[in-house]
Coordinates of C-alpha atoms in Angstrom, one line a residue:
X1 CA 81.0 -61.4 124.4
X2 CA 80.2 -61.9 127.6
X3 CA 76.3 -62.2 127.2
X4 CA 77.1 -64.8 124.6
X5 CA 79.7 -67.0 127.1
X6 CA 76.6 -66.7 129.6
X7 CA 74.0 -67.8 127.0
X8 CA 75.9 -70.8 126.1
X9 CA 76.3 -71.8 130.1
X10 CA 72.5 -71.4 130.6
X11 CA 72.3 -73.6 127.3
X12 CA 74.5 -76.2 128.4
X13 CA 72.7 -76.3 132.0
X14 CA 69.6 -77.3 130.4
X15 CA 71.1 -80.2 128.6
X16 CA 73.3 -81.3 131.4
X17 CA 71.9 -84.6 133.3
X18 CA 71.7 -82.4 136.4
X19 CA 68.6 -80.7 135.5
X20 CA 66.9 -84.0 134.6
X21 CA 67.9 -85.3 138.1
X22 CA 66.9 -81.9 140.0
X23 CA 62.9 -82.6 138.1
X24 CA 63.2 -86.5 138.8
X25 CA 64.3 -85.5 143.0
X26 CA 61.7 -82.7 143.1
X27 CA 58.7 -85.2 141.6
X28 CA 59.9 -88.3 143.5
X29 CA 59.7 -86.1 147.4
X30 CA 56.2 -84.7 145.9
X31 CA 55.1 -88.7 145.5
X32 CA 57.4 -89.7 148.5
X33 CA 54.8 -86.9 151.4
X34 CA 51.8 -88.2 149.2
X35 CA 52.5 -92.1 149.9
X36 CA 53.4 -91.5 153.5
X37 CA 51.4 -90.5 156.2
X38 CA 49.6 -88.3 157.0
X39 CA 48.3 -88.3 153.3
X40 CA 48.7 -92.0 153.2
X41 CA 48.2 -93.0 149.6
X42 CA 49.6 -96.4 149.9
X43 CA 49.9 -97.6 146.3
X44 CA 52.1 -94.1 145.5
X45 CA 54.6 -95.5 147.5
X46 CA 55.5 -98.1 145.0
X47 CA 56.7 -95.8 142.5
X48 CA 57.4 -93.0 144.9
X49 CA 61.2 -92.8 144.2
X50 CA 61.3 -94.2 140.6
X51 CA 61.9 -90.4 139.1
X52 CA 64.8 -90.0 140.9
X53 CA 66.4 -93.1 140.6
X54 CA 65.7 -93.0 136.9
X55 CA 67.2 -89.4 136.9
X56 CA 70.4 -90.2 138.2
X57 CA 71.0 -93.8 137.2
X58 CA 74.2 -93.9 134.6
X59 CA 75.5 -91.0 136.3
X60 CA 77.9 -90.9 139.4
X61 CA 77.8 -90.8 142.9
X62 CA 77.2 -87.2 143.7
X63 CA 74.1 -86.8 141.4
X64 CA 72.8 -89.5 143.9
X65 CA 73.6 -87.4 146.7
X66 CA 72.1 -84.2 145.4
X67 CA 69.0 -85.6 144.3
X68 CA 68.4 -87.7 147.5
X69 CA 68.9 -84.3 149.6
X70 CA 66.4 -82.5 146.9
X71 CA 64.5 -85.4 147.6
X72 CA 63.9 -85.1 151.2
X73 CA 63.7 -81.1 151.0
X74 CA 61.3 -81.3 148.9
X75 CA 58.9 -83.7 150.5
X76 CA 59.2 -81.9 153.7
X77 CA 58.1 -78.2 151.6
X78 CA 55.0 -79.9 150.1
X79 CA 53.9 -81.5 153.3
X80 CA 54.3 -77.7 154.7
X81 CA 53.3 -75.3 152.6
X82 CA 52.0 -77.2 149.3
X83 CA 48.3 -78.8 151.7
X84 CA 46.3 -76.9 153.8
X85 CA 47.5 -76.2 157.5
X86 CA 45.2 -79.1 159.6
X87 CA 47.6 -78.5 162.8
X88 CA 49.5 -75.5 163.8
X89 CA 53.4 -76.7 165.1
X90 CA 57.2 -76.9 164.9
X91 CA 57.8 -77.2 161.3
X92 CA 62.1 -77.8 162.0
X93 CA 60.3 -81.7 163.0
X94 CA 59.3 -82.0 159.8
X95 CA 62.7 -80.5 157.5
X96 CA 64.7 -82.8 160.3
X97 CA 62.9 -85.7 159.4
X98 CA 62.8 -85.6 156.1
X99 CA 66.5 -84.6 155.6
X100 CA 67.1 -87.6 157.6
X101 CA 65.8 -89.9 155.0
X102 CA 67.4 -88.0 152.5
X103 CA 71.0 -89.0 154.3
X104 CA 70.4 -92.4 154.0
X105 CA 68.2 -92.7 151.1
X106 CA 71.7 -90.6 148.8
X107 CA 73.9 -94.1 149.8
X108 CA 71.2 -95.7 148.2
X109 CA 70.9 -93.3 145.3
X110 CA 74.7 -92.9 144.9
X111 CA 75.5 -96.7 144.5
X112 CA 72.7 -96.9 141.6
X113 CA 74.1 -94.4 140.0
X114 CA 78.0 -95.3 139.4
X115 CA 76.5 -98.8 138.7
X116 CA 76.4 -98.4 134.5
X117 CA 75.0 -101.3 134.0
X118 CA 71.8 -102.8 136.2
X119 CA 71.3 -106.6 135.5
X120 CA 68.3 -108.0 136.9
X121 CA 70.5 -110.3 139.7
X122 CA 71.5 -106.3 140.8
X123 CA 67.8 -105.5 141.7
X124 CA 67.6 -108.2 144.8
X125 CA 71.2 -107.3 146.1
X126 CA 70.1 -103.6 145.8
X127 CA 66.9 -103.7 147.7
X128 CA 68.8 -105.8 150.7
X129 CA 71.4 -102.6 151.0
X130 CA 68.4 -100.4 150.8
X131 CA 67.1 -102.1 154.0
X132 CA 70.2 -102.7 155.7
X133 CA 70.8 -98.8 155.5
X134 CA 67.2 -98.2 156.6
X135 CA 68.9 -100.3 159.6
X136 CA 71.2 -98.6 160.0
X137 CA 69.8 -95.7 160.8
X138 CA 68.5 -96.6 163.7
X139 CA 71.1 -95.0 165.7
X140 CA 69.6 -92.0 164.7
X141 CA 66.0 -91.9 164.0
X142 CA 64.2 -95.1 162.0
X143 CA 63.2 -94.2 158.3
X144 CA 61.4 -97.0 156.3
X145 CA 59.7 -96.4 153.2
X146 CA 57.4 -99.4 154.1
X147 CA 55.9 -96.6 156.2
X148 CA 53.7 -96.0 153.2
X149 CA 51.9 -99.7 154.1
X150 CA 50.6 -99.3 157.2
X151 CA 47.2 -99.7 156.1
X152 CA 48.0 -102.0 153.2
X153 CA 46.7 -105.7 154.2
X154 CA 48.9 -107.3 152.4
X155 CA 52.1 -105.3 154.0
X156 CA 50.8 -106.3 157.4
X157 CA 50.3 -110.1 156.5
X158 CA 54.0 -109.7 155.5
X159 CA 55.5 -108.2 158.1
X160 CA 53.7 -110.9 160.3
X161 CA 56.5 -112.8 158.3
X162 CA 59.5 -111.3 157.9
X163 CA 59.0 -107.9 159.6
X164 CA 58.8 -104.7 158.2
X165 CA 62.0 -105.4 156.4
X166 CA 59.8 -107.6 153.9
X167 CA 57.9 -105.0 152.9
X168 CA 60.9 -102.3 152.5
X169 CA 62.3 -104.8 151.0
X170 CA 59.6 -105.3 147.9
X171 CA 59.2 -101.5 147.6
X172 CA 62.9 -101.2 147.1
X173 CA 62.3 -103.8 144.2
X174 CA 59.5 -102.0 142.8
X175 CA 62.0 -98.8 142.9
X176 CA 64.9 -100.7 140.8
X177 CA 63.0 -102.8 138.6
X178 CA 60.6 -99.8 137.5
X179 CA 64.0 -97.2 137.1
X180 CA 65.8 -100.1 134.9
X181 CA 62.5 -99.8 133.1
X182 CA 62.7 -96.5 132.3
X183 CA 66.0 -96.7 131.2
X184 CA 65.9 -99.9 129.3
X185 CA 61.9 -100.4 128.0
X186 CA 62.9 -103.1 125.4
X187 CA 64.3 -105.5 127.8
X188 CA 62.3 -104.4 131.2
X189 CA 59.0 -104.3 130.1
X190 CA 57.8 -107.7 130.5
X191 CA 59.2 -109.0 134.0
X192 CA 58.2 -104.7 135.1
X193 CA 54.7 -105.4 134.0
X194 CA 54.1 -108.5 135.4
X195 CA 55.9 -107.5 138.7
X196 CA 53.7 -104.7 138.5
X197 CA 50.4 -106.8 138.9
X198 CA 51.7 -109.2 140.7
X199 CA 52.1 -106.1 143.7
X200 CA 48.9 -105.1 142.9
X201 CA 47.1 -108.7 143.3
X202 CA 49.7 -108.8 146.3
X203 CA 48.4 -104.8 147.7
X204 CA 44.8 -105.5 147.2
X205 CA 43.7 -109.3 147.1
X206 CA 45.4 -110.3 150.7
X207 CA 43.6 -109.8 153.4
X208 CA 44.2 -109.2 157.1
X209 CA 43.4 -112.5 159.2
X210 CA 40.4 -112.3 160.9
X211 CA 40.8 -111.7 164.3
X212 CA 38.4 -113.2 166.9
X213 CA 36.1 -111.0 169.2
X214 CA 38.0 -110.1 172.5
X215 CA 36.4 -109.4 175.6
X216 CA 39.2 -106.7 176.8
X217 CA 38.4 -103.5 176.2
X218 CA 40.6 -100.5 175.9
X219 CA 40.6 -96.7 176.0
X220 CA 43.3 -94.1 175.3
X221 CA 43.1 -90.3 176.3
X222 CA 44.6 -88.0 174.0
X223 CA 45.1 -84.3 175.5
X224 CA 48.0 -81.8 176.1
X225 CA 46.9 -81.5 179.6
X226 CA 48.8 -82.8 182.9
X227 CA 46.3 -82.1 185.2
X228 CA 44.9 -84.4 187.8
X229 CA 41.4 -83.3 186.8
X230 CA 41.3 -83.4 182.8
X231 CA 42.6 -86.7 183.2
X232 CA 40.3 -88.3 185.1
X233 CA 37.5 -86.6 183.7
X234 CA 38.8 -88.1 180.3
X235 CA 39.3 -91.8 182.0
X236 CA 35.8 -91.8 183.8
X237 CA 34.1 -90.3 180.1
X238 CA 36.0 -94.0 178.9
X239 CA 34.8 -96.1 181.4
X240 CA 31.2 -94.8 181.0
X241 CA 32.2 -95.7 177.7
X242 CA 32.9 -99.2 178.6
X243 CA 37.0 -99.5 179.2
X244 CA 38.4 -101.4 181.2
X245 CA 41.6 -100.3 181.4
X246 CA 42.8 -96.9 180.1
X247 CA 46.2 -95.3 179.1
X248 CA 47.7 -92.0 179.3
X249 CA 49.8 -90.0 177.1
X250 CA 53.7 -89.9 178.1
X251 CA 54.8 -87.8 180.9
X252 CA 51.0 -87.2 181.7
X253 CA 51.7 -87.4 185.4
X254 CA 55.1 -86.0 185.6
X255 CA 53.4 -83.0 187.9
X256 CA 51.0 -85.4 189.6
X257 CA 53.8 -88.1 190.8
X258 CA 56.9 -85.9 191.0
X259 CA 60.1 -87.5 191.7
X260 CA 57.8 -90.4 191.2
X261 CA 55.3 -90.1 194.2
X262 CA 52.6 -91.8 193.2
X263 CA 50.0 -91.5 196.5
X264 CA 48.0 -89.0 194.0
X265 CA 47.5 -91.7 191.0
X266 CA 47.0 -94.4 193.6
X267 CA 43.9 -92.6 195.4
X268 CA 42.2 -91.8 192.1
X269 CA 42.4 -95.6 191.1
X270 CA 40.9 -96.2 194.7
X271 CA 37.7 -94.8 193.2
X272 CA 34.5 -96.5 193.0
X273 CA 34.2 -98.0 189.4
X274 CA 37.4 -96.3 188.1
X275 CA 39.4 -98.8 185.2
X276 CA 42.9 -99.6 185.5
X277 CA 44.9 -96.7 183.8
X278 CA 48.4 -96.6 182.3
X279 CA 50.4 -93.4 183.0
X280 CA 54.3 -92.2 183.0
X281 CA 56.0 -89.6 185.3
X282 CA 59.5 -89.3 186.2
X283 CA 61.1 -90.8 189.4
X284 CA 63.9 -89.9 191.6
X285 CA 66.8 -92.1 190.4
X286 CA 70.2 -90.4 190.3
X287 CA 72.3 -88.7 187.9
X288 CA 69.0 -88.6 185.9
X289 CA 65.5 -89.7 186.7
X290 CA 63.4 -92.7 184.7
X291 CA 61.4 -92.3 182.5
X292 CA 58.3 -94.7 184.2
X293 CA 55.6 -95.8 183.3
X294 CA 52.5 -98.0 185.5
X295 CA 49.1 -99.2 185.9
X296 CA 47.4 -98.2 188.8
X297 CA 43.9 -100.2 189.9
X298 CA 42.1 -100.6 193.0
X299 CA 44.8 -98.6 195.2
X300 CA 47.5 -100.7 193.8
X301 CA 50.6 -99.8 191.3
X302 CA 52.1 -102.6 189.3
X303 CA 56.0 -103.1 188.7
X304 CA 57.8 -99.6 186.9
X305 CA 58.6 -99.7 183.4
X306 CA 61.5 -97.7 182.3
X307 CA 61.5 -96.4 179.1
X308 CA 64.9 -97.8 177.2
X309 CA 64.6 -95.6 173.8
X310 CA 65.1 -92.6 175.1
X311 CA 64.4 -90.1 171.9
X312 CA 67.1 -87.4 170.9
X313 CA 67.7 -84.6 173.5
X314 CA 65.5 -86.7 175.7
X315 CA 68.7 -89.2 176.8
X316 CA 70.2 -86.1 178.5
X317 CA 67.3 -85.4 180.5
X318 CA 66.4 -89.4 181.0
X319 CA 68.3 -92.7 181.7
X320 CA 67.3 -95.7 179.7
X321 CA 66.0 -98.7 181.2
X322 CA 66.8 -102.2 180.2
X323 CA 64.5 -104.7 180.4
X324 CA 60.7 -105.5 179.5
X325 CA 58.2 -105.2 182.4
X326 CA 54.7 -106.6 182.5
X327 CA 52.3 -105.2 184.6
X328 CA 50.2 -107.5 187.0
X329 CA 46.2 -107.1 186.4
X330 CA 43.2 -109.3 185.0
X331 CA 45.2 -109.6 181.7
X332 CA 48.9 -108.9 182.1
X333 CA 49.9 -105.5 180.3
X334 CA 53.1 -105.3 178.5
X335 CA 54.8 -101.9 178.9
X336 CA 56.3 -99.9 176.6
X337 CA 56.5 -96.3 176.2
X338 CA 56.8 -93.8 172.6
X339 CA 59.9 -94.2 170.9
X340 CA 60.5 -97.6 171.9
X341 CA 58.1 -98.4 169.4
X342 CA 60.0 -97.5 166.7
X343 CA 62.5 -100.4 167.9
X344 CA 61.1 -104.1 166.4
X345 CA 63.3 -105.7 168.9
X346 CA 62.4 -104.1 172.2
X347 CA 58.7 -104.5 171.5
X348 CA 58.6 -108.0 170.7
X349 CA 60.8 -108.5 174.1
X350 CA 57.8 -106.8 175.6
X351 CA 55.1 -109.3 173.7
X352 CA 57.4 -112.6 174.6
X353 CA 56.8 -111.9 178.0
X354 CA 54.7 -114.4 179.9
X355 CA 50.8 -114.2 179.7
X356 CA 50.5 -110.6 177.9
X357 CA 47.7 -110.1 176.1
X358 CA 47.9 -106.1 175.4
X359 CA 50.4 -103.7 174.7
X360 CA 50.0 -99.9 176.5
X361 CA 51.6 -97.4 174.8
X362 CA 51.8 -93.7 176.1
X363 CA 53.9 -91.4 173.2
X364 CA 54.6 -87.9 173.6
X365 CA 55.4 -86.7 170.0
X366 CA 56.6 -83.2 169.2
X367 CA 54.0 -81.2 167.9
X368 CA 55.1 -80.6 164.2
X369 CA 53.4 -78.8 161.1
X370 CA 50.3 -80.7 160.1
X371 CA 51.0 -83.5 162.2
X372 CA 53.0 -85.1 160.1
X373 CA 55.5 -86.4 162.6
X374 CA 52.7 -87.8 165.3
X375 CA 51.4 -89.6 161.9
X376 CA 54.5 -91.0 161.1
X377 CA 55.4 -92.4 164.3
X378 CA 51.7 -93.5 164.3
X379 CA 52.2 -95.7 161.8
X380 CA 54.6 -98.0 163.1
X381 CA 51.9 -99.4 165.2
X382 CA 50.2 -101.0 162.6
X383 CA 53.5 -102.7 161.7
X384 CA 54.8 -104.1 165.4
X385 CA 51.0 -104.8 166.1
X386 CA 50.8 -107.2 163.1
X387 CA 54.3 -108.4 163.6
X388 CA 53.9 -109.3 167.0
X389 CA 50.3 -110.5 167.2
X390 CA 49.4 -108.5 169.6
X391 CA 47.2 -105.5 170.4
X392 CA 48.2 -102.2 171.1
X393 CA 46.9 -99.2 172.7
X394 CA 48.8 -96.2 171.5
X395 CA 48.2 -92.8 173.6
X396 CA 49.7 -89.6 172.1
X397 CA 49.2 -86.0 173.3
X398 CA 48.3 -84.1 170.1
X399 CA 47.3 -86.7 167.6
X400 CA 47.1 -89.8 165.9
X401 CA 46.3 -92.0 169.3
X402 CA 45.2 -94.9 168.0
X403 CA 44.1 -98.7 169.0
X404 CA 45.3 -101.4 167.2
X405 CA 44.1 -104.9 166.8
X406 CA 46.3 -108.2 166.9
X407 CA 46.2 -108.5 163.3
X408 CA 47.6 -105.2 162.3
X409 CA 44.1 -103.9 161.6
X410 CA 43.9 -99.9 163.1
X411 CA 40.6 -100.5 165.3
X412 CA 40.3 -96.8 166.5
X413 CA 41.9 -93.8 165.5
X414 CA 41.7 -90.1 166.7
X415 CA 43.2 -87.9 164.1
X416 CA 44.3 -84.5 165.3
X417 CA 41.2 -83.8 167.6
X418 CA 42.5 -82.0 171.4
X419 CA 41.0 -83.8 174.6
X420 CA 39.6 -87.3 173.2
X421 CA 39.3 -90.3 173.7
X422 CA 38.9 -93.9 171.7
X423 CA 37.1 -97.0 173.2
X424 CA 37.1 -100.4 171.5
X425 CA 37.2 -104.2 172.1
X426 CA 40.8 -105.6 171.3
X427 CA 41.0 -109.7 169.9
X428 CA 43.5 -111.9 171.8
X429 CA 47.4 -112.6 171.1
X430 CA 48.1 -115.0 168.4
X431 CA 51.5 -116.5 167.6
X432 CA 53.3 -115.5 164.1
X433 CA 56.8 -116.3 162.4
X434 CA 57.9 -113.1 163.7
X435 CA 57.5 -113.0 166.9
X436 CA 59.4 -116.5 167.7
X437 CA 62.1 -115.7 164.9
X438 CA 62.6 -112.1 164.7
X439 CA 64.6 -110.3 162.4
X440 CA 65.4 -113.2 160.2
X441 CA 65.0 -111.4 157.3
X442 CA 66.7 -108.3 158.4
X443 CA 70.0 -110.8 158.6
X444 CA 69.5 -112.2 155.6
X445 CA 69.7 -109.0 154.1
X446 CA 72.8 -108.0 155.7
X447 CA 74.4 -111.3 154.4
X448 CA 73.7 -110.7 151.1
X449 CA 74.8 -107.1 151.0
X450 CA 78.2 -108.3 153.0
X451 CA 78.3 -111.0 150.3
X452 CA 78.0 -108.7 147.4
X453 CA 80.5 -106.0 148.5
X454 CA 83.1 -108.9 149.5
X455 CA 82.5 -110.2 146.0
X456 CA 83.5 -107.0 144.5
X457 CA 86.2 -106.5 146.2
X458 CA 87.8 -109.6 145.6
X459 CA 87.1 -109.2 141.6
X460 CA 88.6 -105.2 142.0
X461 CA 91.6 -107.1 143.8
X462 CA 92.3 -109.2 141.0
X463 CA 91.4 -106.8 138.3
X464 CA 94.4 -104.5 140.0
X465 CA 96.3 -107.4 140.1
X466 CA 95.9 -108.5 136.8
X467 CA 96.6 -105.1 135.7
X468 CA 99.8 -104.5 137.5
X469 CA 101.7 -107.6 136.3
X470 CA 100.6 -106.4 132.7
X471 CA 102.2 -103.4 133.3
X472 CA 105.1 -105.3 134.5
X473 CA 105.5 -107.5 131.6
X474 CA 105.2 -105.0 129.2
X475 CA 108.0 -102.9 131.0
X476 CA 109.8 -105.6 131.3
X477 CA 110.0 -106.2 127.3
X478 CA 110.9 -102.8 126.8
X479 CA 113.4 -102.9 128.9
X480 CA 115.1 -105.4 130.6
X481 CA 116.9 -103.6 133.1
X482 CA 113.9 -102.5 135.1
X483 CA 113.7 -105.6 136.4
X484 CA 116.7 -104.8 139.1
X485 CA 115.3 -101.3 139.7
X486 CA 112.0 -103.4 140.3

């Protein structure tokens, strides 16, 4: 009897919606690595998530929740064990990461779901809480699924625009509109279709703005090592190479200037031919050192940058500055350093600043499992460089340095390769709608997701009320003398 009871369980299992959404979560965090990088297939990213919205759509709030999780779990295992190990590190970076989307992404996930029906008027109010939560985490660590773009021309033209909350923000539509499809062919196929091609014309047929020849031109170093002599072997092998200014991974110097004595890094830029170079150490402030970082040319160190992003553990070890810095030399040099990246607001401080024509950048990612985190983080560059019109010269320790031009366009990139360098000429500044109105569109999302939960609560209001003085009235008839008990 009892193999029969259990027979009938495993029977029921396998026609239960949760086994449909458990596929749908498992395929959607395969597509999800695949579209981001370091794999990078951009036009995955569009339908990335549609199996797992399509899973749990009609269903209720936890099925959002459990497939979001599955989601992000299983992303982080294919990126891990399902390619072949490029770079040996911390693979906890990569499960963090991921299950960090997958917190924010099951809000998303759990609304669709205990929403029965999806009318096309849903899709747009959908997408904007889709970004604001994307906001939202911010507090934590930034997720966007617009990630997927950074190579996409079109995304960067964008996000010139309205950020990289445009381009989260089409995505998201994609998402819906194809999941409605699924679920509703007959009445989806024609506005799905033609959305369809419309974000293909839009992925493919844009192109980046072409950006004029610059005469600056920039190096990074990319190397593990904190030593005095690596490092200006690696600056002089970029010089020869035709920098003119050079920058150093984060905390480079934090054994050559410590509690930010700089005499060292100030002889070496004394040297005969030796570029300017960007590096970051610690100083002596009290309770807890800066985070700085400085150019250093001809014997002379510019104003201190303090980081103000401090990432994760790192705001118990560091305080955060608060304010932009530009560093004084033949083009000013805006200062910023790793995670502030990662902050649209804090950069474009940074490129507002009076006569800057370059960005330095020294990151210090953790070393994670098939770089996967230093490519992530990478790819935010792409994003502020194109939002922001302005070049960018990003330095990290293990990999993914990278140079990027005003446009958005990645000029030079160094992978996963120990001890390197990049060297390339970097165009101008240029003005866009970005960078003198901000996060417009991030707002406008907000309102409207403000607007549509306000809305909804003000029709459950007067559904409950409506409902209650039924109940009333009908008591009332029945019997009279409730109405003094009442």
């Amino acid at each position: 009897m009892e193999v029969v009871h259990s027979g009938n369980r495993i029977k029921n299992f396998f026609k239960s919606r949760i086994l449909g959404v458990l596929v749908g979560a498992i395929f959607s965090g395969i597509l999800l690595a695949v579209s981001m990088p370091p794999i990078g297939l951009s036009f995955v990213g569009w339908f990335a998530l549609v199996p797992l919205f399509w899973a749990v759509s009609g269903t209720r709030f936890l099925y959002g929740v459990v497939g979001s999780l599955v989601t992000a779990l299983s992303g982080a295992l294919y990126l891990l064990f399902g390619v072949s190990r490029t770079f040996k590190g911390e693979p906890n970076w990569v499960y963090a990461g991921y299950l960090l989307f997958g917190l924010m992404l099951f809000v998303i996930a759990g609304t669709f779901a205990e929403m029965k029906v999806i009318r096309f008027r849903h899709i747009p109010l959908l997408a904007a809480l889709a970004v604001c939560m994307e906001s939202a985490m911010m507090v934590v660590l930034p997720v966007h699924i617009a990630l997927s773009q950074y190579r996409n021309s079109g995304a960067l033209v964008l996000a010139s625009i309205g950020g990289i909350w445009a381009v989260s923000f089409l995505l998201w539509v994609t998402v819906f509109l194809l999941a409605k499809f699924a679920r509703q062919p007959k009445t989806t196929s024609i506005p799905a279709i033609a959305w369809c091609a419309v974000m293909a014309l839009f992925s493919n047929l844009v192109a980046l703005p072409q950006a004029k020849p610059g005469s600056l031109t920039v190096g990074t170093v990319q190397t593990q090592s904190v030593e005095l002599k690596t490092l200006a072997a690696l600056t002089d092998k970029a010089s020869r190479a035709g920098a003119s200014i050079v920058v150093w991974p984060e905390l480079s110097s934090i054994s050559i200037a410590p509690g930010g004595n700089t005499s060292d890094l100030v002889e070496l830029s004394k040297r005969p031919d030796e570029p300017a170079f960007v590096t970051t150490f610690e100083d002596a402030a009290k309770p807890k050192p800066h985070n700085v970082a400085a150019l250093f040319w001809q014997g002379q160190e510019s104003a201190r940058y303090f980081k103000r992003k401090p990432f994760a553990g790192e705001a118990t070890l560091h305080q955060a500055g608060d304010k932009a810095v530009v560093a004084s030399w033949t083009t000013p040099i805006g200062l910023n350093i790793c995670f502030d990246s990662t902050y649209p607001a804090v950069l474009r401080e940074t490129a507002n600043s009076p006569g800057v024509g370059l960005i330095a950048l020294p990151t210090e990612d953790p070393p994670s499992a098939n770089g996967v985190v230093q490519a992530i983080h990478s790819a935010y560059t792409p994003f502020r460089a194109a939002e922001l019109g302005i070049s960018i010269a990003r330095a990290d320790i293990t990999g993914y340095s990278m140079i990027v031009g005003s446009d958005g366009r990645i000029l030079a990139e160094s992978g996963l390769k120990p001890d390197s360098i990049l060297v390339t000429s970097v165009p101008p500044p240029r003005d866009t709608f970005y960078k003198q109105f901000g996060d417009w569109f991030l707002y406008l999302c907000y309102l409207s997701t403000f607007g549509w939960i306000g809305r909804r609560l003000i029709a459950l209001r007067r559904r409950n009320g409506v409902r209650s003085q039924g109940d009333l009235d009908s008591d009332l008839a029945g019997h009279p003398m409730k109405c003094l008990k009442r």
